[in-house]
PDB file of C-alpha atoms in Angstrom:
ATOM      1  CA  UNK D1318      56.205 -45.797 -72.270  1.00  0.00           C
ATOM      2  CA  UNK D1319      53.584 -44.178 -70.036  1.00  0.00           C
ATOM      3  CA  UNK D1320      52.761 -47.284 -68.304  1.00  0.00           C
ATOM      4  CA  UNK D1321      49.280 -47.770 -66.325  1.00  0.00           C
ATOM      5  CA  UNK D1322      47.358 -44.211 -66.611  1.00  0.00           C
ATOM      6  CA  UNK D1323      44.235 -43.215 -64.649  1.00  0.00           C
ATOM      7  CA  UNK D1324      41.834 -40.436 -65.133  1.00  0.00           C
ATOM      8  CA  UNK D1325      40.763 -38.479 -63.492  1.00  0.00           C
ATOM      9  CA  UNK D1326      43.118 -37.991 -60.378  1.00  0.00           C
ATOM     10  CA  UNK D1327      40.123 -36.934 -58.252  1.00  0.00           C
ATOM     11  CA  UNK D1328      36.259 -37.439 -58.568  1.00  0.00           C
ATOM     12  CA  UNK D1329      33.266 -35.982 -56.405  1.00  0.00           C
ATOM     13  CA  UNK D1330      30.244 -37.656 -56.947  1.00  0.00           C
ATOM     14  CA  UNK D1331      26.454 -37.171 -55.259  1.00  0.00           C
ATOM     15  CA  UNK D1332      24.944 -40.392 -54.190  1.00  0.00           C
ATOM     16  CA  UNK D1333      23.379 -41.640 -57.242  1.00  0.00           C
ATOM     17  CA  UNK D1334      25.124 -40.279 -60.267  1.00  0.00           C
ATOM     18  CA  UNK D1335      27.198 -42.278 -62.249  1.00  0.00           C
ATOM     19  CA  UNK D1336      30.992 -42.080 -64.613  1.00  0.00           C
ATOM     20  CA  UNK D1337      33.825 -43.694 -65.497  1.00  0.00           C
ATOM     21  CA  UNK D1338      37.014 -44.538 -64.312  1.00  0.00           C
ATOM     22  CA  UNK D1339      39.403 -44.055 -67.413  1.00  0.00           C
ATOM     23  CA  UNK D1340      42.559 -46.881 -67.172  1.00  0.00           C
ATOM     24  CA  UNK D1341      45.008 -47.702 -70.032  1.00  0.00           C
ATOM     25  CA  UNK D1342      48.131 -48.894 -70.538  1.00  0.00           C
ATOM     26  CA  UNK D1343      50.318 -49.057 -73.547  1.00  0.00           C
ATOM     27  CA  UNK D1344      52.779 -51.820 -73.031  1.00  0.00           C
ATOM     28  CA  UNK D1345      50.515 -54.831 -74.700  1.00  0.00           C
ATOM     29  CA  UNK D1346      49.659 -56.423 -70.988  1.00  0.00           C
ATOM     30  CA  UNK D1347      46.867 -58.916 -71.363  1.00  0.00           C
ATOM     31  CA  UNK D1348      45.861 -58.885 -68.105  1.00  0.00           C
ATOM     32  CA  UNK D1349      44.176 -55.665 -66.305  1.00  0.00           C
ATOM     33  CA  UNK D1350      42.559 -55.193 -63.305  1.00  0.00           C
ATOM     34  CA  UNK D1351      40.547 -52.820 -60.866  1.00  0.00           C
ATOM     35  CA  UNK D1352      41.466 -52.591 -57.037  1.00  0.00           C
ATOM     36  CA  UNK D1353      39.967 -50.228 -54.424  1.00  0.00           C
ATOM     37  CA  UNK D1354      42.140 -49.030 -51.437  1.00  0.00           C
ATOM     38  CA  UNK D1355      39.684 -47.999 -48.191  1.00  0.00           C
ATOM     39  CA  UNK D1356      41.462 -46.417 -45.361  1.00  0.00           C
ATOM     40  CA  UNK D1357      43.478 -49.110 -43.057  1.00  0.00           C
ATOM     41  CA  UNK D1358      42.689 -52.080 -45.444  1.00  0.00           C
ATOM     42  CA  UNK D1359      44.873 -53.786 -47.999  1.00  0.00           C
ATOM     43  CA  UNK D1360      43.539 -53.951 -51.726  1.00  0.00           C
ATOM     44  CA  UNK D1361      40.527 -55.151 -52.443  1.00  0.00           C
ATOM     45  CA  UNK D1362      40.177 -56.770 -56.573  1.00  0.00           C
ATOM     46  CA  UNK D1363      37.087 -55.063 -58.076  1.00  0.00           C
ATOM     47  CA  UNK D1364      36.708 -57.242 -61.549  1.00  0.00           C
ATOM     48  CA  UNK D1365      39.607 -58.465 -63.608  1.00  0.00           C
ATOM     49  CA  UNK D1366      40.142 -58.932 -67.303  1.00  0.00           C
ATOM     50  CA  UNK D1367      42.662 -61.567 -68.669  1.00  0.00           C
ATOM     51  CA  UNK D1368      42.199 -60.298 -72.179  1.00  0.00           C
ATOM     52  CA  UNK D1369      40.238 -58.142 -75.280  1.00  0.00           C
ATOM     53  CA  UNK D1370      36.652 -59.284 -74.830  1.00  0.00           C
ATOM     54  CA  UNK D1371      37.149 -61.054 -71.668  1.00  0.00           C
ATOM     55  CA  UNK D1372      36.216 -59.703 -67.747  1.00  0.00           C
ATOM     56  CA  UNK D1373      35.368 -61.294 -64.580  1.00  0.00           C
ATOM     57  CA  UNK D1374      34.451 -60.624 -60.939  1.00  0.00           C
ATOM     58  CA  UNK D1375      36.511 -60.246 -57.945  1.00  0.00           C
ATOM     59  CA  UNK D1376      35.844 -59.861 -54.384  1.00  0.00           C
ATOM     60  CA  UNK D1377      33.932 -56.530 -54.268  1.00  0.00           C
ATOM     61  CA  UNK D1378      32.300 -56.301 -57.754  1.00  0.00           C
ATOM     62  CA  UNK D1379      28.928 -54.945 -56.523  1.00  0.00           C
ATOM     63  CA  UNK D1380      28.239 -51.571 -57.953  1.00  0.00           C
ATOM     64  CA  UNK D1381      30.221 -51.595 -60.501  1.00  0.00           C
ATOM     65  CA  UNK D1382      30.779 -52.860 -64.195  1.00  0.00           C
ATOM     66  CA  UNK D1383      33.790 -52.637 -66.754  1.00  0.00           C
ATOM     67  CA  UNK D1384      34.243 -54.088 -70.016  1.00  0.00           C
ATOM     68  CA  UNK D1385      37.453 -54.785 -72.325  1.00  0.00           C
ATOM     69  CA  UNK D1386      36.779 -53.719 -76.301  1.00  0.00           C
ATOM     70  CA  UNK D1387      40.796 -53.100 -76.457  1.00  0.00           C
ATOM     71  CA  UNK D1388      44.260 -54.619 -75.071  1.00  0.00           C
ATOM     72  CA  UNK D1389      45.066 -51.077 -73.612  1.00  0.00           C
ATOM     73  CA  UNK D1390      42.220 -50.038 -72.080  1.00  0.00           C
ATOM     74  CA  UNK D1391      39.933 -51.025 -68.914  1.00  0.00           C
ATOM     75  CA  UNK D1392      37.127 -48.668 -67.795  1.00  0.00           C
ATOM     76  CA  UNK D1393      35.349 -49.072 -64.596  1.00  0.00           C
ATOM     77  CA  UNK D1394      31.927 -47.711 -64.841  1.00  0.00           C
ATOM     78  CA  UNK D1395      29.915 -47.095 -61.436  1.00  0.00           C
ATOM     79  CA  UNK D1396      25.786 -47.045 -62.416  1.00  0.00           C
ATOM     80  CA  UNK D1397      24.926 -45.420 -59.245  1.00  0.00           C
ATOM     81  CA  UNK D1398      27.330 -44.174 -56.847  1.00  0.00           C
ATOM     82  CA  UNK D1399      27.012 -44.736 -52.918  1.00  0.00           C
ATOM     83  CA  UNK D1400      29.245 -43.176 -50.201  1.00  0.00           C
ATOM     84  CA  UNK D1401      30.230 -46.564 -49.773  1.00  0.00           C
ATOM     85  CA  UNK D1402      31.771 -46.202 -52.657  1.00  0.00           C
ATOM     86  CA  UNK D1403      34.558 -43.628 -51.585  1.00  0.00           C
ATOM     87  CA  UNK D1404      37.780 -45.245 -51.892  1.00  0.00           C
ATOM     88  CA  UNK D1405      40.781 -44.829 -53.860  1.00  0.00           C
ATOM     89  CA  UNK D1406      41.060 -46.489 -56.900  1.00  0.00           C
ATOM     90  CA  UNK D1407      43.839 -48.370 -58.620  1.00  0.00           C
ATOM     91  CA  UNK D1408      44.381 -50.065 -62.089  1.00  0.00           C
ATOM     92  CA  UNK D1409      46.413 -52.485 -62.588  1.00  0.00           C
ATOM     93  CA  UNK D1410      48.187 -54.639 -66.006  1.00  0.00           C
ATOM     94  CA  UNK D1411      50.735 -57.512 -66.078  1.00  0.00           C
ATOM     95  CA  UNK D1412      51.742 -59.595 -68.932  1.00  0.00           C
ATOM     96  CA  UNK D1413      50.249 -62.888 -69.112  1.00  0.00           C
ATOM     97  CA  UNK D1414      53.322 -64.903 -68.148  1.00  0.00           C
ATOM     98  CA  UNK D1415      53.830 -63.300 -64.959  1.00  0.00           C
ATOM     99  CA  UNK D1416      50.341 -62.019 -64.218  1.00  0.00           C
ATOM    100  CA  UNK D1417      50.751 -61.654 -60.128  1.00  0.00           C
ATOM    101  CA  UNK D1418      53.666 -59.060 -60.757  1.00  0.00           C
ATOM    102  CA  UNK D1419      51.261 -56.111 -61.561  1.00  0.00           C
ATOM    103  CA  UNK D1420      51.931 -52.653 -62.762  1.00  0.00           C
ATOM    104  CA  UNK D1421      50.088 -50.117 -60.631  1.00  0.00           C
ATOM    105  CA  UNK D1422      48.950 -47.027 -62.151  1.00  0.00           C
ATOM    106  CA  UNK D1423      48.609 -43.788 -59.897  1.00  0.00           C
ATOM    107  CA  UNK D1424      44.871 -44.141 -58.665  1.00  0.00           C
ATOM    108  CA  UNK D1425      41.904 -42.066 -58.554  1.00  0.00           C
ATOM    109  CA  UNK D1426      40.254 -40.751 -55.407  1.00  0.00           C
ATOM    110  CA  UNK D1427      36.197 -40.563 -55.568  1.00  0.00           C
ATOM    111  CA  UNK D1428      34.334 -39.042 -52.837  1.00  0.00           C
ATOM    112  CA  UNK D1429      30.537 -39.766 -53.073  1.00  0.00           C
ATOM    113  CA  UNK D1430      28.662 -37.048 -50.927  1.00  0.00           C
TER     114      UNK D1430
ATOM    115  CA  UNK Z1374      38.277 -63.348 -42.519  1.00  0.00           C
ATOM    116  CA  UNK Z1375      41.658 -61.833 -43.825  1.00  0.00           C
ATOM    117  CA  UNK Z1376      43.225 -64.723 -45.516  1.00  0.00           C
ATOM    118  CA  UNK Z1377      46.567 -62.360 -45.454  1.00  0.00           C
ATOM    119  CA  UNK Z1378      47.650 -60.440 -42.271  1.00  0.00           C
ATOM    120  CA  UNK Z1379      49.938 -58.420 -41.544  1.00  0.00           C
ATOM    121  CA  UNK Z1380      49.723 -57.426 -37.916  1.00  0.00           C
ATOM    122  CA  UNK Z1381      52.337 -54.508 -37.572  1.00  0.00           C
ATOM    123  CA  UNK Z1382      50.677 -51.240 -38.709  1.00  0.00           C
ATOM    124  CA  UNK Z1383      54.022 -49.589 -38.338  1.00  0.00           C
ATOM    125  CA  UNK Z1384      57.447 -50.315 -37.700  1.00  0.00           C
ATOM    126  CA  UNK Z1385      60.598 -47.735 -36.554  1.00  0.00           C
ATOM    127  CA  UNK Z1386      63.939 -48.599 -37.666  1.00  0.00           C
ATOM    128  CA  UNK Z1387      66.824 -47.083 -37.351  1.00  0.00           C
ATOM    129  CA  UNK Z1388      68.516 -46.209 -40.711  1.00  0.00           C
ATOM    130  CA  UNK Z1389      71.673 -48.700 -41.238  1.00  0.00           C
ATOM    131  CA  UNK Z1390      69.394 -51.392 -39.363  1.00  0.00           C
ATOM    132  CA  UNK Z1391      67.904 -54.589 -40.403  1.00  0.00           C
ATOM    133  CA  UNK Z1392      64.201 -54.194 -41.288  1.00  0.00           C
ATOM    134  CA  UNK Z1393      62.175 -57.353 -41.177  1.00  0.00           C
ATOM    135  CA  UNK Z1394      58.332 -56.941 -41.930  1.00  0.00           C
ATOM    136  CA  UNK Z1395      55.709 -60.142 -41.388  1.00  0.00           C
ATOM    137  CA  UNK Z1396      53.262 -61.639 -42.772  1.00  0.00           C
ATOM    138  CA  UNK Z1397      50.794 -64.563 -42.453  1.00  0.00           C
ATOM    139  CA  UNK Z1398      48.608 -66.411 -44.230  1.00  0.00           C
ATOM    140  CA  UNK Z1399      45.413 -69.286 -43.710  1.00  0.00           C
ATOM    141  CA  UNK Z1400      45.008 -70.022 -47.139  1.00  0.00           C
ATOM    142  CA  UNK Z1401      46.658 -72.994 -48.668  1.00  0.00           C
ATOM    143  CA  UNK Z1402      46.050 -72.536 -52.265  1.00  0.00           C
ATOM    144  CA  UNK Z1403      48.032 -70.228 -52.282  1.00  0.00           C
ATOM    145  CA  UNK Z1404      51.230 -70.683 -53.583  1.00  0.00           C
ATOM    146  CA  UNK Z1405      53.025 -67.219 -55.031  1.00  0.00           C
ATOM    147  CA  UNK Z1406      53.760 -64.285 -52.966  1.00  0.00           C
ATOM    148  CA  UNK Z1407      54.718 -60.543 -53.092  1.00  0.00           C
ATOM    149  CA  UNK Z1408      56.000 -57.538 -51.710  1.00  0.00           C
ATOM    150  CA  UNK Z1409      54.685 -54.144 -53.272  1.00  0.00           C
ATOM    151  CA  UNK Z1410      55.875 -50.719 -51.788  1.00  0.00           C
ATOM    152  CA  UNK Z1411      53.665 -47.860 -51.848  1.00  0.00           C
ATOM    153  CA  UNK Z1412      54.412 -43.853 -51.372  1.00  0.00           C
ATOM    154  CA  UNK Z1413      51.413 -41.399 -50.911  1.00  0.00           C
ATOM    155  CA  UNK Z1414      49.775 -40.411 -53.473  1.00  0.00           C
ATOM    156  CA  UNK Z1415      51.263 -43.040 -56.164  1.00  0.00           C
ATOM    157  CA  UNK Z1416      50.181 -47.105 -56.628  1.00  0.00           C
ATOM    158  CA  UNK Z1417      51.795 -49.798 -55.319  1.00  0.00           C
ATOM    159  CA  UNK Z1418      55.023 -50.630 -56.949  1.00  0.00           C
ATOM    160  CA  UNK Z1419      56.318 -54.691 -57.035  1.00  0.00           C
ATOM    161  CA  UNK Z1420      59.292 -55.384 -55.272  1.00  0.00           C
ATOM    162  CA  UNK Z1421      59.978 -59.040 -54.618  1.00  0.00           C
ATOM    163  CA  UNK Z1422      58.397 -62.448 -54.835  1.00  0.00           C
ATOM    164  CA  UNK Z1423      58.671 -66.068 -53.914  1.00  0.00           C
ATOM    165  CA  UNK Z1424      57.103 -68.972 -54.949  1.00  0.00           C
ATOM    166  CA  UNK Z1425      55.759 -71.926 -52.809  1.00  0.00           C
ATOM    167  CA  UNK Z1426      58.970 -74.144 -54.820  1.00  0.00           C
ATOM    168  CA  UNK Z1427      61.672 -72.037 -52.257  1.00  0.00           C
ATOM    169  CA  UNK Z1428      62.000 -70.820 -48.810  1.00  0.00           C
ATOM    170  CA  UNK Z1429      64.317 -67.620 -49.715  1.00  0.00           C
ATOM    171  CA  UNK Z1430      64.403 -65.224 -52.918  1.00  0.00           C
ATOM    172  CA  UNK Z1431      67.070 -62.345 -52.794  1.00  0.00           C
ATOM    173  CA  UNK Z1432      67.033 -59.243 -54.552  1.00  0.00           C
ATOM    174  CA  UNK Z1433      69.944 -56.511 -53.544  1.00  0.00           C
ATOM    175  CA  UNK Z1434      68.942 -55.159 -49.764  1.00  0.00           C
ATOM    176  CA  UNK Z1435      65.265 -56.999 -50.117  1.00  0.00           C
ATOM    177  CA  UNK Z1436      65.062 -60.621 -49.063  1.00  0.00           C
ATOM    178  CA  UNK Z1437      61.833 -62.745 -48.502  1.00  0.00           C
ATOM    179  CA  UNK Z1438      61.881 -65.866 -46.834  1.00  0.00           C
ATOM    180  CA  UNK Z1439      59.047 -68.260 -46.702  1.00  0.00           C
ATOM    181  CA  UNK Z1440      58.029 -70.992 -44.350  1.00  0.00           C
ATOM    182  CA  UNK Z1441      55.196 -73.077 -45.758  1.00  0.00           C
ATOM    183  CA  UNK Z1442      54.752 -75.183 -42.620  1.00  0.00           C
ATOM    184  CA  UNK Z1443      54.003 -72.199 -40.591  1.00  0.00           C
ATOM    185  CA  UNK Z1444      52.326 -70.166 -43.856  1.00  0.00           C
ATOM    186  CA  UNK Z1445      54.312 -66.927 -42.653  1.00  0.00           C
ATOM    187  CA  UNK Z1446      56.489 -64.940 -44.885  1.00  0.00           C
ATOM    188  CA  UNK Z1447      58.961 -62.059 -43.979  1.00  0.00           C
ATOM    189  CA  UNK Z1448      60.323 -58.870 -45.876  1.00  0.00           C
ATOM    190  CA  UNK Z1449      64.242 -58.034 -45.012  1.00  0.00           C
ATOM    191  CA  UNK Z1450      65.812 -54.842 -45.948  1.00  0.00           C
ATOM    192  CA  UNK Z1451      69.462 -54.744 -45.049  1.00  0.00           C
ATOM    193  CA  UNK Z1452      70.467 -51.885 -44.474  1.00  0.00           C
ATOM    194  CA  UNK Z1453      67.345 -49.319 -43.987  1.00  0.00           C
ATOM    195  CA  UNK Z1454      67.886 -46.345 -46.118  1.00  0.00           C
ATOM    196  CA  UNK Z1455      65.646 -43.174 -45.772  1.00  0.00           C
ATOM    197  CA  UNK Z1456      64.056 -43.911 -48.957  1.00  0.00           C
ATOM    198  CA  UNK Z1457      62.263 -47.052 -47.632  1.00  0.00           C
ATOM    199  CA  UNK Z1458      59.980 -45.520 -45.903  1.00  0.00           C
ATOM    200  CA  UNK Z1459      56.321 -46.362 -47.457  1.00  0.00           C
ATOM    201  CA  UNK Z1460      53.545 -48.657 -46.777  1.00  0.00           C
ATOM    202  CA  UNK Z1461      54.763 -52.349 -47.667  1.00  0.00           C
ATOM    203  CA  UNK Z1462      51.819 -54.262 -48.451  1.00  0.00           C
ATOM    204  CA  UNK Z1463      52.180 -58.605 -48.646  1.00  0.00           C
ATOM    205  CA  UNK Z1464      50.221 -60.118 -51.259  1.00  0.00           C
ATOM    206  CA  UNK Z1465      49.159 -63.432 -52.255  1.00  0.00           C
ATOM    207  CA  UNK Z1466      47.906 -65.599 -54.884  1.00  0.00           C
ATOM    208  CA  UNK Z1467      46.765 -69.185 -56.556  1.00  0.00           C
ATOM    209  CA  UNK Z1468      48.323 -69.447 -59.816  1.00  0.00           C
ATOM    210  CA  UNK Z1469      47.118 -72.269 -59.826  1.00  0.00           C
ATOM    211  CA  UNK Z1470      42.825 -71.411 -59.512  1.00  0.00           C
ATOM    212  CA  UNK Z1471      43.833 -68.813 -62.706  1.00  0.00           C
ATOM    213  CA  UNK Z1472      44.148 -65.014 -63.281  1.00  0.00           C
ATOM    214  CA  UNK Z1473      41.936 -64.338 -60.839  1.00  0.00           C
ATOM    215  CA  UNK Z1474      44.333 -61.365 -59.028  1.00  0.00           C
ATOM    216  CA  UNK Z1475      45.807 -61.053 -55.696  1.00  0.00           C
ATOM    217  CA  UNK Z1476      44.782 -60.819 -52.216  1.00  0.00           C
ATOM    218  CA  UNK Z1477      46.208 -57.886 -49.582  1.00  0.00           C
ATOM    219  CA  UNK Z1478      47.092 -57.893 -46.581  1.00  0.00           C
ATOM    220  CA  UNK Z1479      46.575 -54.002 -44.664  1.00  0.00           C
ATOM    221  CA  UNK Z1480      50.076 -52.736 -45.169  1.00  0.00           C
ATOM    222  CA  UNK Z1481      52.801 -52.350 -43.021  1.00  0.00           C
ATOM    223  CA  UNK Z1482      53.740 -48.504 -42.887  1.00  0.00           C
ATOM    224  CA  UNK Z1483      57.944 -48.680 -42.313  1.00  0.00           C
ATOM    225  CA  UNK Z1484      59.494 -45.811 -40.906  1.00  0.00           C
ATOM    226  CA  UNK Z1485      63.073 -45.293 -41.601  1.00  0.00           C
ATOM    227  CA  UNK Z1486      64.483 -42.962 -38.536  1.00  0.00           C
ATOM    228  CA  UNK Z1487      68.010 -40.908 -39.390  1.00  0.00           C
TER     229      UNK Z1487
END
């Protein structure tokens, strides 16, 4: 098993253009989620998804979107990136049952000049 | 306003010491906690939880203890080994409200010292 994997490893961005954070995971989690690390703060939950077809916000969802066609994957799409958004990002999946005890992938660092 | 705080940025311990990391909380939903580890450059890894139902959960060196009446948790690692050096981040949430993820505190960075 590959567990969680994130692409790409690093991003820079200009203010204004917009990707894709790539996240999948091949070990038939249900739930999946999207976290942002800034420097000297804990996590910070992005949007969530607790299965196919299924997505909702967390605490900083501003800025960004995702959507769940598939079990193993969870892309978070940024329309129009902001400096603001510079951060280190980190995808997450857990089986239903014991949803809190979440596999971390390996993040991706975007810089938005 | 944090609703999980860790207030020790870092910690030195000697290795073959005790370790003992903090954490507190304000909400009172909440009723599972956890411990993840983190290295640079890689995501958090889990490493031990309790749920509001006990005040202790053991797992080899790594004990939490939790006491509800004073919503503060703690991390033991006995002994400190070189290896446990990383950021140890508390985490919290309501299983209760749904899958609606967990909540951070900033991270503890632990320093093991040879």
């Amino acid at each position: 098993n590959a567990g969680v994997t994130q692409t790409p490893k690093f991003q820079v961005l200009k203010t204004g253009q917009s990707m894709t954070l790539q996240c999948a995971q091949d070990m038939n989690h249900e739930y999946m989620s999207w976290y942002r690390q800034d420097p000297g703060m804990g996590l910070r939950l992005i949007h969530y998804s607790v299965g196919a077809g299924i997505t909702d916000q967390g605490e900083v969802p501003n800025g960004y979107n995702v959507s769940r066609s598939t079990t193993e994957d969870f892309p978070l799409r940024l329309l129009s990136a902001a400096p603001s958004q510079t951060s280190v990002y980190f995808c997450a999946s857990s089986p239903r049952r014991v949803y809190n005890e979440q596999f971390f992938g390996p993040g991706t660092r975007l810089t938005v000049l | 306003d944090q609703q999980v705080k860790q207030n020790s940025p870092s910690l030195s311990v000697q290795e073959g010491r005790i370790s003992i990391l903090n954490c507190d909380y304000t909400n009172s939903m909440f009723d599972y906690f956890l411990w993840y580890k983190k290295y640079p450059a890689e995501g958090p890894t889990f490493l031990i939880s309790i749920s509001s139902i006990k005040d202790k959960n053991e797992d080899g060196r790594f004990t939490v203890f939790l006491n509800k009446s004073a919503k503060h948790l703690s991390l033991h690692i006995v002994p400190s080994q070189p290896g446990d050096s990383a950021v140890y981040f508390c985490a919290a949430s309501n299983s209760g409200g749904g899958a609606d993820g967990l909540t951070f505190g900033k991270g503890t960075h632990l320093i093991i010292q040879p």
